[in-house]
mmCIF file with all atom_site columns, C-alpha atoms in Angstrom:
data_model
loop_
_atom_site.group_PDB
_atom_site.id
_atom_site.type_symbol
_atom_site.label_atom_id
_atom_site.label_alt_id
_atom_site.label_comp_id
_atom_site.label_asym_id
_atom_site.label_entity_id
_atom_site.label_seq_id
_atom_site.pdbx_PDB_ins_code
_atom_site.Cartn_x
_atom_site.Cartn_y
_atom_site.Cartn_z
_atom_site.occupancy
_atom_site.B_iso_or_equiv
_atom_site.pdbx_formal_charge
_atom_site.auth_seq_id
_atom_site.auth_comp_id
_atom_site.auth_asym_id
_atom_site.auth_atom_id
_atom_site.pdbx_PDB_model_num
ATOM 1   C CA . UNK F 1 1   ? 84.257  94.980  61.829  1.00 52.00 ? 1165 UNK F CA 1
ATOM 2   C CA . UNK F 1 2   ? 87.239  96.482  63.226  1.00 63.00 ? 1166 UNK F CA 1
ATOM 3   C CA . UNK F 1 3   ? 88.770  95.827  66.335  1.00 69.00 ? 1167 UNK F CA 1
ATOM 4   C CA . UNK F 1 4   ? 88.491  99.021  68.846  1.00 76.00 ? 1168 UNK F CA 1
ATOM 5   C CA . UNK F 1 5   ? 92.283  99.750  69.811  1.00 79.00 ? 1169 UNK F CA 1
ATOM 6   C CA . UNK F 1 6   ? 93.742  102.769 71.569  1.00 81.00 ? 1170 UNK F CA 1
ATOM 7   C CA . UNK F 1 7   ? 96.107  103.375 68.860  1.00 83.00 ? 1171 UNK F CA 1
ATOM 8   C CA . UNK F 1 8   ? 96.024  107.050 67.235  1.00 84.00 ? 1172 UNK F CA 1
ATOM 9   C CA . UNK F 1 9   ? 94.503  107.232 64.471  1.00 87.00 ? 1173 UNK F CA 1
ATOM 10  C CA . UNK F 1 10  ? 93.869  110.408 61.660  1.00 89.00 ? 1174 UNK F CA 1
ATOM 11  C CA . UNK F 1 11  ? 90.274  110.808 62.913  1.00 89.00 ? 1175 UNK F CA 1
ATOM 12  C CA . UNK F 1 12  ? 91.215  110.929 67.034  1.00 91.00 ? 1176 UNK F CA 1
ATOM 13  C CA . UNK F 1 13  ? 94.077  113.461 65.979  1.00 92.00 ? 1177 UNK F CA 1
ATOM 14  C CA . UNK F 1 14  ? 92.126  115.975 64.345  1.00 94.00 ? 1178 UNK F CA 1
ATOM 15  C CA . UNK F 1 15  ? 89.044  115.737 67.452  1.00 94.00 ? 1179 UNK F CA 1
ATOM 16  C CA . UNK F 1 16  ? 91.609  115.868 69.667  1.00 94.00 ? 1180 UNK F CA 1
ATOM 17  C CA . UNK F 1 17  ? 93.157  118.560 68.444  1.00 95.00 ? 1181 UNK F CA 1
ATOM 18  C CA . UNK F 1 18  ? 89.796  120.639 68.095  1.00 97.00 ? 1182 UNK F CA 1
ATOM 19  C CA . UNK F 1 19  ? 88.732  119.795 71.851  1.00 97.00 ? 1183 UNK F CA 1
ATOM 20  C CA . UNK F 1 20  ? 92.398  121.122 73.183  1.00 97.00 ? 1184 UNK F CA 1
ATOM 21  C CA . UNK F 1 21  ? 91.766  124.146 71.129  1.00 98.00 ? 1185 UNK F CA 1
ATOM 22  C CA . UNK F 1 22  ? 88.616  124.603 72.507  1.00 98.00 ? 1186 UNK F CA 1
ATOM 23  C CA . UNK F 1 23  ? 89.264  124.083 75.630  1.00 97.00 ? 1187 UNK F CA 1
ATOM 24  C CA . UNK F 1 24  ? 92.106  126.387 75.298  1.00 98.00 ? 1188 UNK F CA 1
ATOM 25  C CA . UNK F 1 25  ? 89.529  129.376 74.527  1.00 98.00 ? 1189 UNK F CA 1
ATOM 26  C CA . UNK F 1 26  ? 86.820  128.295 76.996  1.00 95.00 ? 1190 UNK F CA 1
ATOM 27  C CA . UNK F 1 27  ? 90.188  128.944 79.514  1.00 95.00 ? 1191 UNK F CA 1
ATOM 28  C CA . UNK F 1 28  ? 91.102  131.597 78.393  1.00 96.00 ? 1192 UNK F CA 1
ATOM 29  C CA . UNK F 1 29  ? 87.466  133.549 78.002  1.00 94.00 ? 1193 UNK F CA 1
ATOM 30  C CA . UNK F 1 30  ? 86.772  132.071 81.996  1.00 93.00 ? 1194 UNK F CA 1
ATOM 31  C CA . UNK F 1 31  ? 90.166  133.977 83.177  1.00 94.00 ? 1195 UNK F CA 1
ATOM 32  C CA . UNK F 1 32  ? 89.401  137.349 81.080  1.00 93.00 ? 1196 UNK F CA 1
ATOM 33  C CA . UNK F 1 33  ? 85.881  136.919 82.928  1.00 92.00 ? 1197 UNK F CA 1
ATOM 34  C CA . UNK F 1 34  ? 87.656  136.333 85.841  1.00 93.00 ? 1198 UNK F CA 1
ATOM 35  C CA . UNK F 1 35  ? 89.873  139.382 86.195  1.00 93.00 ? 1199 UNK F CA 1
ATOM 36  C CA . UNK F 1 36  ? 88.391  142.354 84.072  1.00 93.00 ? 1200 UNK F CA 1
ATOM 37  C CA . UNK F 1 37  ? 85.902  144.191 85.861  1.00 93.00 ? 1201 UNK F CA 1
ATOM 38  C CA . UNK F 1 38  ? 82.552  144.240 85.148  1.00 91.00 ? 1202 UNK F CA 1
ATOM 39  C CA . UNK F 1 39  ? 82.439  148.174 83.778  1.00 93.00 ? 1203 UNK F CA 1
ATOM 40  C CA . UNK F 1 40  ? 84.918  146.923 81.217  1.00 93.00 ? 1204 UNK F CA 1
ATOM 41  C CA . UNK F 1 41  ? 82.165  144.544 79.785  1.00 92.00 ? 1205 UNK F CA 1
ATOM 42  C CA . UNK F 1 42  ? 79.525  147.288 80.380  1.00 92.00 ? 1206 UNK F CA 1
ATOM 43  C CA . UNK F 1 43  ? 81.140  149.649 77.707  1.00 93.00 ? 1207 UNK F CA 1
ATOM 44  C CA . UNK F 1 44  ? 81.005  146.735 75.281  1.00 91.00 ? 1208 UNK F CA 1
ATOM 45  C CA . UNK F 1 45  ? 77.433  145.982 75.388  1.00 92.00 ? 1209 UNK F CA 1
ATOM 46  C CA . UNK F 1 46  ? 78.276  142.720 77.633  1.00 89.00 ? 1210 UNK F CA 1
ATOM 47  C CA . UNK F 1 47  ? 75.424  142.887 80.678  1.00 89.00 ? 1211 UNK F CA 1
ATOM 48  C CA . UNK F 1 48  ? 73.889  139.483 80.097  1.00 89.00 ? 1212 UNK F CA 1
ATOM 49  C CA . UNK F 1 49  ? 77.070  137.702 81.890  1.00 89.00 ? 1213 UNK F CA 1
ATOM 50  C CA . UNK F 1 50  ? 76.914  136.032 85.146  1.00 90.00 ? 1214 UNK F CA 1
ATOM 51  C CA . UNK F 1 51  ? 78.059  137.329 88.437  1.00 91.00 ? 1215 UNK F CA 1
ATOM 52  C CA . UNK F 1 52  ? 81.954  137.016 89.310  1.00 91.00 ? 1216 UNK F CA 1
ATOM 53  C CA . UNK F 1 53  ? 80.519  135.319 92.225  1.00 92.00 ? 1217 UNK F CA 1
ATOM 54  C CA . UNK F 1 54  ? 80.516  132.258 90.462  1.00 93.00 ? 1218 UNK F CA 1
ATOM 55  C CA . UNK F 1 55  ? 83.990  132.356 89.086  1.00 91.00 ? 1219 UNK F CA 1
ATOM 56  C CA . UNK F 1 56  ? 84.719  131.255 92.858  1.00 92.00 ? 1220 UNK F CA 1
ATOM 57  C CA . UNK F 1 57  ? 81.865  129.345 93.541  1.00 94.00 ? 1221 UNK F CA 1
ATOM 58  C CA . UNK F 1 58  ? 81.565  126.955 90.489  1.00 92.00 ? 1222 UNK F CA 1
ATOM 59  C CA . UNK F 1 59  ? 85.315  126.011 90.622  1.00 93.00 ? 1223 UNK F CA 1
ATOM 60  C CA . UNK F 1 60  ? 85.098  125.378 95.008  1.00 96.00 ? 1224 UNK F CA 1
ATOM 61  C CA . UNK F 1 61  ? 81.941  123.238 94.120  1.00 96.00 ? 1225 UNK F CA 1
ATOM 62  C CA . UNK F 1 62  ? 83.514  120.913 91.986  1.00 96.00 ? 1226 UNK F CA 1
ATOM 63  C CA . UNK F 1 63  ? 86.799  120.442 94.163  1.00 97.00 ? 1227 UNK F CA 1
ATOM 64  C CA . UNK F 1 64  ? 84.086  119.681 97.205  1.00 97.00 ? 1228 UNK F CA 1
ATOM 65  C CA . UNK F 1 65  ? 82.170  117.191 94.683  1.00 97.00 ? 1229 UNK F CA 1
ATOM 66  C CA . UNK F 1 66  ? 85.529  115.485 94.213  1.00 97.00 ? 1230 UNK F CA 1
ATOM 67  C CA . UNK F 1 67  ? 86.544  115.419 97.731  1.00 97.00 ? 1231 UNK F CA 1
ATOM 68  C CA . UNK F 1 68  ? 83.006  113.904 98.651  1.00 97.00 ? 1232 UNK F CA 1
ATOM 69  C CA . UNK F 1 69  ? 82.996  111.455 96.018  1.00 97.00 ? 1233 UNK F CA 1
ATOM 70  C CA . UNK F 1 70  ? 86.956  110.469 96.686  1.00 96.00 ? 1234 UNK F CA 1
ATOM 71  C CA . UNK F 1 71  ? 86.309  110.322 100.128 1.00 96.00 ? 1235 UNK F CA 1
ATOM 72  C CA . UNK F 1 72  ? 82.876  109.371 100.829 1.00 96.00 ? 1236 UNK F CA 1
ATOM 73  C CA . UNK F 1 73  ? 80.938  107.752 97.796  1.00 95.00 ? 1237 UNK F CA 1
ATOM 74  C CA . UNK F 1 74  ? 83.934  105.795 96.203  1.00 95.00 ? 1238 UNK F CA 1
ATOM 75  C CA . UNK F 1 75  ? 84.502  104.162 99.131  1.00 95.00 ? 1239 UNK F CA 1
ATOM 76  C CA . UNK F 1 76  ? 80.530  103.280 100.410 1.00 95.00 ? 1240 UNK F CA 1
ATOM 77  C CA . UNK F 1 77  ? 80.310  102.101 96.590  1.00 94.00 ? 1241 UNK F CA 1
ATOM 78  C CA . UNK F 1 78  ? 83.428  99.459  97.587  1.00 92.00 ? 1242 UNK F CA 1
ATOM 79  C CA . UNK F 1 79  ? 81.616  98.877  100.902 1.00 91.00 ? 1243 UNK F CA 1
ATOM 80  C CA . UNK F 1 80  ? 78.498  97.962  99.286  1.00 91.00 ? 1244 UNK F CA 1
ATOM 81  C CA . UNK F 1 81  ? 79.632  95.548  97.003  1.00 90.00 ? 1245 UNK F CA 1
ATOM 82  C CA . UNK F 1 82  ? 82.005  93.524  99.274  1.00 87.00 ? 1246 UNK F CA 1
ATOM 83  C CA . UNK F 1 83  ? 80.547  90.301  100.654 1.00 82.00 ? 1247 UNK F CA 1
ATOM 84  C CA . UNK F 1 84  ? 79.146  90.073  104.325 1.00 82.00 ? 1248 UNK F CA 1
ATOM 85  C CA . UNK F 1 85  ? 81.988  89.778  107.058 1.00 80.00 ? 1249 UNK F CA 1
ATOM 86  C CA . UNK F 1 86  ? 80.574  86.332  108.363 1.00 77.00 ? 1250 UNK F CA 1
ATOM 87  C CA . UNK F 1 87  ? 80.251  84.627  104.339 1.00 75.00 ? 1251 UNK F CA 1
ATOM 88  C CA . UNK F 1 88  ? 82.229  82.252  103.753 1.00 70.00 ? 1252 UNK F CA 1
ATOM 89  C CA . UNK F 1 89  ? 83.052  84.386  100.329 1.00 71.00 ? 1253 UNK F CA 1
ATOM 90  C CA . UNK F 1 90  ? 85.255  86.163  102.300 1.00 76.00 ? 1254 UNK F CA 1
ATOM 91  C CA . UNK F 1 91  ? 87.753  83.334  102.892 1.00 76.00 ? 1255 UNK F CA 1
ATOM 92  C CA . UNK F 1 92  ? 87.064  80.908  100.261 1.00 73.00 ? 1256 UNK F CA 1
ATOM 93  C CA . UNK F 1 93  ? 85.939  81.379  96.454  1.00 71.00 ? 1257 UNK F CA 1
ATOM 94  C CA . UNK F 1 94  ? 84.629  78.323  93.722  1.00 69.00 ? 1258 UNK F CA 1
ATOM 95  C CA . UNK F 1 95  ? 88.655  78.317  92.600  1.00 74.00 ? 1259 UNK F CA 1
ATOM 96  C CA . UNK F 1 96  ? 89.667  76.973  96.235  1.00 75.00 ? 1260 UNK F CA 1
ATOM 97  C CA . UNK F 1 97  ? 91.393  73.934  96.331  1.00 76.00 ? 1261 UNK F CA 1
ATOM 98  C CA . UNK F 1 98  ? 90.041  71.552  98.689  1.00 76.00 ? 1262 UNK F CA 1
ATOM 99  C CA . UNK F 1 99  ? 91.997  68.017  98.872  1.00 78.00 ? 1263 UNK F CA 1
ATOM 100 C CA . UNK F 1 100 ? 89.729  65.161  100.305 1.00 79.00 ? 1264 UNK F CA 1
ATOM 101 C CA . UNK F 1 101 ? 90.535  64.404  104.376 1.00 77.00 ? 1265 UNK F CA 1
ATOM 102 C CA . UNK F 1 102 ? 89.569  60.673  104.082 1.00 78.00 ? 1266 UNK F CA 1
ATOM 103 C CA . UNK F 1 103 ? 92.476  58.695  105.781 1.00 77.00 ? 1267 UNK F CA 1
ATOM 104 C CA . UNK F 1 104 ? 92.972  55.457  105.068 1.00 75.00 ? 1268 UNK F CA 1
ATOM 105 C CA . UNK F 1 105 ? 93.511  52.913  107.992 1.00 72.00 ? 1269 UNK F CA 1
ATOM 106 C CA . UNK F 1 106 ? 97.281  53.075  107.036 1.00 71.00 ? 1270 UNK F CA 1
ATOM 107 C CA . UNK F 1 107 ? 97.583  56.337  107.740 1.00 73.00 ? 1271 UNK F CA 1
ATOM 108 C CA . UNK F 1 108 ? 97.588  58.180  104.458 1.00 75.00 ? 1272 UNK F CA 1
ATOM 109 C CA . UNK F 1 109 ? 95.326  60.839  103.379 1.00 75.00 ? 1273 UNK F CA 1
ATOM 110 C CA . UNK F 1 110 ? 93.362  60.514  100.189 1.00 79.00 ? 1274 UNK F CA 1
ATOM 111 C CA . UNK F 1 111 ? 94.653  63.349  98.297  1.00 74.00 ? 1275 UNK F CA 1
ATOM 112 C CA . UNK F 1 112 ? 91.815  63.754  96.088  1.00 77.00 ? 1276 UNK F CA 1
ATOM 113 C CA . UNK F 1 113 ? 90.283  67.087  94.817  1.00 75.00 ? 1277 UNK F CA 1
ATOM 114 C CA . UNK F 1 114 ? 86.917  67.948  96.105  1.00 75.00 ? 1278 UNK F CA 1
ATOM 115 C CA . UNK F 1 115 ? 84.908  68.780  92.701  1.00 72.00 ? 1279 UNK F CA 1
ATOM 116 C CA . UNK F 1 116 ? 82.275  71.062  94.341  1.00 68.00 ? 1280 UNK F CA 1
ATOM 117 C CA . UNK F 1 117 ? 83.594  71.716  97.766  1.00 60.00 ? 1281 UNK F CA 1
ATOM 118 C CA . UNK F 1 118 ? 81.140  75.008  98.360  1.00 60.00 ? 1282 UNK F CA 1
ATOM 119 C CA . UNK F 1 119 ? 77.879  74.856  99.812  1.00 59.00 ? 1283 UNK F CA 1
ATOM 120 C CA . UNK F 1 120 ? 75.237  76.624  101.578 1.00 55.00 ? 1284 UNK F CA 1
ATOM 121 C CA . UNK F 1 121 ? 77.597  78.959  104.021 1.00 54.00 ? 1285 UNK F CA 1
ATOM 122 C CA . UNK F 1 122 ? 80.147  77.616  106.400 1.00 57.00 ? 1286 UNK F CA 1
ATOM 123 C CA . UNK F 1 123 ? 79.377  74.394  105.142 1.00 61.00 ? 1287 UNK F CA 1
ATOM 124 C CA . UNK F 1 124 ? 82.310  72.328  103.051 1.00 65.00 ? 1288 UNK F CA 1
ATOM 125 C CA . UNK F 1 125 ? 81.812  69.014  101.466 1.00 71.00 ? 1289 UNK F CA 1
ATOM 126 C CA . UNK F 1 126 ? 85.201  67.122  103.321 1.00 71.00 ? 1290 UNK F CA 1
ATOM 127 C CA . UNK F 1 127 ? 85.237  64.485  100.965 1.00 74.00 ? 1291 UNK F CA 1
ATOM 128 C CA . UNK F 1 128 ? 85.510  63.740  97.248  1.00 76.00 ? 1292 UNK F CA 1
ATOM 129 C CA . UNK F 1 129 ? 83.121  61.890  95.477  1.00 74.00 ? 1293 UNK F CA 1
ATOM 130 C CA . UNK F 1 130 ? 84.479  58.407  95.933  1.00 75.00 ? 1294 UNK F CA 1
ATOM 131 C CA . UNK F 1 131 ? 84.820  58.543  99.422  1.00 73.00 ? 1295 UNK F CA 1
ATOM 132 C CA . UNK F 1 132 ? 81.260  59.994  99.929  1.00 70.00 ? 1296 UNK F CA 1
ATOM 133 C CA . UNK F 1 133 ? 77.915  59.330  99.563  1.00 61.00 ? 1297 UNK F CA 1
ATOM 134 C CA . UNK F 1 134 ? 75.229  61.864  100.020 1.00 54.00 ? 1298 UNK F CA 1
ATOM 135 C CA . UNK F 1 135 ? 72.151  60.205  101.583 1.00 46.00 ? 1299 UNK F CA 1
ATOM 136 C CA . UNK F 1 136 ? 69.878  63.733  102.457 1.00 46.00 ? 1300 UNK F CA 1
ATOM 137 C CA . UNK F 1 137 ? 71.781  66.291  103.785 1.00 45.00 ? 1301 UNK F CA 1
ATOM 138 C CA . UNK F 1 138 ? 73.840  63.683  105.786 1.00 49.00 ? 1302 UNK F CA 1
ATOM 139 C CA . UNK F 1 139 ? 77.456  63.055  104.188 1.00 51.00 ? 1303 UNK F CA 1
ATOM 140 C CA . UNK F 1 140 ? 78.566  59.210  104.493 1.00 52.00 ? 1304 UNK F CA 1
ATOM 141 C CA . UNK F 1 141 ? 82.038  57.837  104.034 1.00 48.00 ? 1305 UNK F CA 1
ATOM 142 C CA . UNK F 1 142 ? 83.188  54.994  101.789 1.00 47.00 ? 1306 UNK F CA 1
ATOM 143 C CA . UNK F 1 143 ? 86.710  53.185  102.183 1.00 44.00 ? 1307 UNK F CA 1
ATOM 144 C CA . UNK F 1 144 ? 87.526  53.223  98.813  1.00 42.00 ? 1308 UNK F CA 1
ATOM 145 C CA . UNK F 1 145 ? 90.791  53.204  97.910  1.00 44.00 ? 1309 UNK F CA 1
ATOM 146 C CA . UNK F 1 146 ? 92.354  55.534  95.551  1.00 43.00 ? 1310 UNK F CA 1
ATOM 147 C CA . UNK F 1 147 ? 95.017  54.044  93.080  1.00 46.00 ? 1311 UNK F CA 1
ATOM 148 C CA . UNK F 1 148 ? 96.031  57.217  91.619  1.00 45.00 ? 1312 UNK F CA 1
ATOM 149 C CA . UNK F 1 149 ? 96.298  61.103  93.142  1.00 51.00 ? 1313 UNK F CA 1
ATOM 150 C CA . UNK F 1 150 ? 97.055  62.457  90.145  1.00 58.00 ? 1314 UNK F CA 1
ATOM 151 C CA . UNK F 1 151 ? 95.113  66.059  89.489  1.00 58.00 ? 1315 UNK F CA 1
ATOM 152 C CA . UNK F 1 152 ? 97.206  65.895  85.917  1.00 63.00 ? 1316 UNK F CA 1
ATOM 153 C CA . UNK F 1 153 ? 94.936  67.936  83.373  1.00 61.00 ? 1317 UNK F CA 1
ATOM 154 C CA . UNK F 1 154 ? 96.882  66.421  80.426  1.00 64.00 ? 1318 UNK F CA 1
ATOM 155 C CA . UNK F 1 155 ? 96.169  62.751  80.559  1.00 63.00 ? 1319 UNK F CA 1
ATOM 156 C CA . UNK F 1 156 ? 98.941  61.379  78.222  1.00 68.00 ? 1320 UNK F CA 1
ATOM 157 C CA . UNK F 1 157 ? 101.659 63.833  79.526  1.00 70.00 ? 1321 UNK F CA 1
ATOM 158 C CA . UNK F 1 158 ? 101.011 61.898  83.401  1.00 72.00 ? 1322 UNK F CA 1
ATOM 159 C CA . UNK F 1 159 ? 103.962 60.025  84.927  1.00 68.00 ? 1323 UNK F CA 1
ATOM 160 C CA . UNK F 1 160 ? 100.806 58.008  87.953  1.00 66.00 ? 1324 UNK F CA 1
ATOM 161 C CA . UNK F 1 161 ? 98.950  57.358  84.944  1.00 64.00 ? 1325 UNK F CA 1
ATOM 162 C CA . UNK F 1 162 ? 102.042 56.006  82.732  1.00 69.00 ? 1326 UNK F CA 1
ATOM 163 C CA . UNK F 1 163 ? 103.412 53.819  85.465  1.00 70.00 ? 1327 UNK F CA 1
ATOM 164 C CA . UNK F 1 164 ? 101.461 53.242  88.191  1.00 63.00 ? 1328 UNK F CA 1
ATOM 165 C CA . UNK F 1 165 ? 104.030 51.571  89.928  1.00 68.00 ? 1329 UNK F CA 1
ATOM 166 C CA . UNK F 1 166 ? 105.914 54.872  90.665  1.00 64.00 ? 1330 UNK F CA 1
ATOM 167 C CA . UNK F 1 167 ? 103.827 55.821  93.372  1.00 62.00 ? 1331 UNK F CA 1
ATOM 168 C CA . UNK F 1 168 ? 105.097 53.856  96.143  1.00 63.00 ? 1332 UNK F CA 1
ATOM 169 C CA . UNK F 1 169 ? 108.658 55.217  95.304  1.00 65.00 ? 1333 UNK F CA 1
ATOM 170 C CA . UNK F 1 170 ? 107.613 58.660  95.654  1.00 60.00 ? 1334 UNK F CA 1
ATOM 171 C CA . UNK F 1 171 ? 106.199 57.983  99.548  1.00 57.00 ? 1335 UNK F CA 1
ATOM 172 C CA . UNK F 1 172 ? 109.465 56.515  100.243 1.00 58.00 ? 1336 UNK F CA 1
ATOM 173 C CA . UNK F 1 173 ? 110.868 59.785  99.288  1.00 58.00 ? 1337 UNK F CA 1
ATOM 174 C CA . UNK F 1 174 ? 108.723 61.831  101.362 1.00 58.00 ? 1338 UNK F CA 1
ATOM 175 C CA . UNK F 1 175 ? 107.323 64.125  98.800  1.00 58.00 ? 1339 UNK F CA 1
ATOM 176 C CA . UNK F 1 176 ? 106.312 67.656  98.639  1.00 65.00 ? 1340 UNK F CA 1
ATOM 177 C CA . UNK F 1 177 ? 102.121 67.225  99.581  1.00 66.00 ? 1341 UNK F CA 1
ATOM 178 C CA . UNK F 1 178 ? 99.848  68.166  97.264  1.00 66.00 ? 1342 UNK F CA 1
ATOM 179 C CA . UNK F 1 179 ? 98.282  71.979  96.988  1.00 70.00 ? 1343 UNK F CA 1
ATOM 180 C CA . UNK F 1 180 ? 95.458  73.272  99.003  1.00 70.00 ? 1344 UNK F CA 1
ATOM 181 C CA . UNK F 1 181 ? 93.866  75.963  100.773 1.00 73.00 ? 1345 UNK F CA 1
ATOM 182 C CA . UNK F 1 182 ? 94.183  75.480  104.675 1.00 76.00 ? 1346 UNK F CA 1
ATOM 183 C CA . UNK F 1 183 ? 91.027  74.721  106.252 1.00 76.00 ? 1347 UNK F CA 1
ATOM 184 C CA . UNK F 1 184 ? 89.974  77.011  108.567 1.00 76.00 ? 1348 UNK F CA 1
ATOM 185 C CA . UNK F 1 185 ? 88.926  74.741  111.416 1.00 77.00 ? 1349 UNK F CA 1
ATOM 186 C CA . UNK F 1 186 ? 92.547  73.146  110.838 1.00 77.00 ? 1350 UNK F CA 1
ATOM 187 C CA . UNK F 1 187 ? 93.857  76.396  111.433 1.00 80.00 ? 1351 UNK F CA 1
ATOM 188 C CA . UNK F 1 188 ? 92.063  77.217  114.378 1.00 80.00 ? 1352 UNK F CA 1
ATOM 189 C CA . UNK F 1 189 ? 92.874  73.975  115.936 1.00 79.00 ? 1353 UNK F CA 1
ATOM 190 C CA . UNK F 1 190 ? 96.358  74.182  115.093 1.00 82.00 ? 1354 UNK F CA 1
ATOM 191 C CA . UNK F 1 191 ? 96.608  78.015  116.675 1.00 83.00 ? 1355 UNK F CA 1
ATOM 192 C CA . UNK F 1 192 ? 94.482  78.023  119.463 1.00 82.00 ? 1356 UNK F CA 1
ATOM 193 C CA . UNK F 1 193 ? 94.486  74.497  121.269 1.00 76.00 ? 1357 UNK F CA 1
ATOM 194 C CA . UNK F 1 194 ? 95.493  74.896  124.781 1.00 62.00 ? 1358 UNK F CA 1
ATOM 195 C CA . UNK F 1 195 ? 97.935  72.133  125.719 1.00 54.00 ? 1359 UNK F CA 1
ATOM 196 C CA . UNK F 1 196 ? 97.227  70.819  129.624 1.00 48.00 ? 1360 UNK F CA 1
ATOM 197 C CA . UNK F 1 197 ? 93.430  70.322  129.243 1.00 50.00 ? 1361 UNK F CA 1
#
């Protein structure tokens, strides 16, 4: 089968060519409509045609129609399909990264992606899967210590994974931390806490 392209072709020449000329006529037979008066059709036998009422009124209809739907449907349509205001959808999508906020008792934070971060609304799983357990609903931490923070999609092509040995170099160099998104409660924390209390 052929793949559909916009590219002009023979047979969308010649229909497009026949709808422009058409068109062209259908213009052209509205204005004459338009502007002869209506004893001028009389004389030729023409008394089925509509009122020149509606050589106004068909032509203000449709502008309104656009101006309604522009204005008014368009947008409601938008409207409708956007996400609650409180949903966490709003903020936060299944392609957010969110890094694991285990710390070590050294200080250091784990680092890790969390696979499946999402659940039911404001909720966010905080930890990635081996520094949590999930017993119920509640969330339980492990201290397990991660050797490598590597998020590397290409295995072989990894420098952690080559030489594991490189990673204490790179905290002695203080280096650039890995991508996230910011969690909101971090954010609000950061923003909003009142120094004095």
């Amino acid at each position: 089968m052929p793949e559909h392209t916009p590219a002009p072709t023979p047979g969308r020449a010649i229909y497009g060519f026949a709808l422009y000329l058409l068109f062209q006529t259908l213009f052209l037979l509205y204005v004459l409509w338009a502007f002869v008066p209506t004893v001028w059709f009389d004389r030729l036998g023409l008394t089925y045609l509509p009122d020149k009422y509606f050589a106004l009124f068909v032509p203000i209809l449709a502008l309104v129609a656009v101006t309604l739907f522009a204005f008014l449907v368009y947008p409601s349509l938008g409207l409708a399909m956007m996400p609650d205001v409180d949903e966490r959808t709003t903020v936060a999508d299944r392609n957010s990264i969110v890094r694991c906020e285990f710390r070590f008792p050294d200080g250091l934070c784990c680092q890790q992606r969390v696979e499946t971060p999402l659940e039911r609304g404001w909720n966010v799983r905080r930890h990635c899967a081996k520094h949590s357990t999930r017993q119920g609903a509640v969330e339980t931490q492990r201290t397990v210590r991660v050797a490598n923070f590597c998020d590397c999609p290409y295995e072989g092509q990894c420098l952690l994974r080559k030489d594991p040995e490189y990673l204490p170099t790179l905290r002695s160099k203080d280096p650039i931390p890995a991508v996230s998104d910011l969690s909101l409660s971090q954010v609000s924390r950061t923003l909003y806490h009142r120094r004095g209390r």
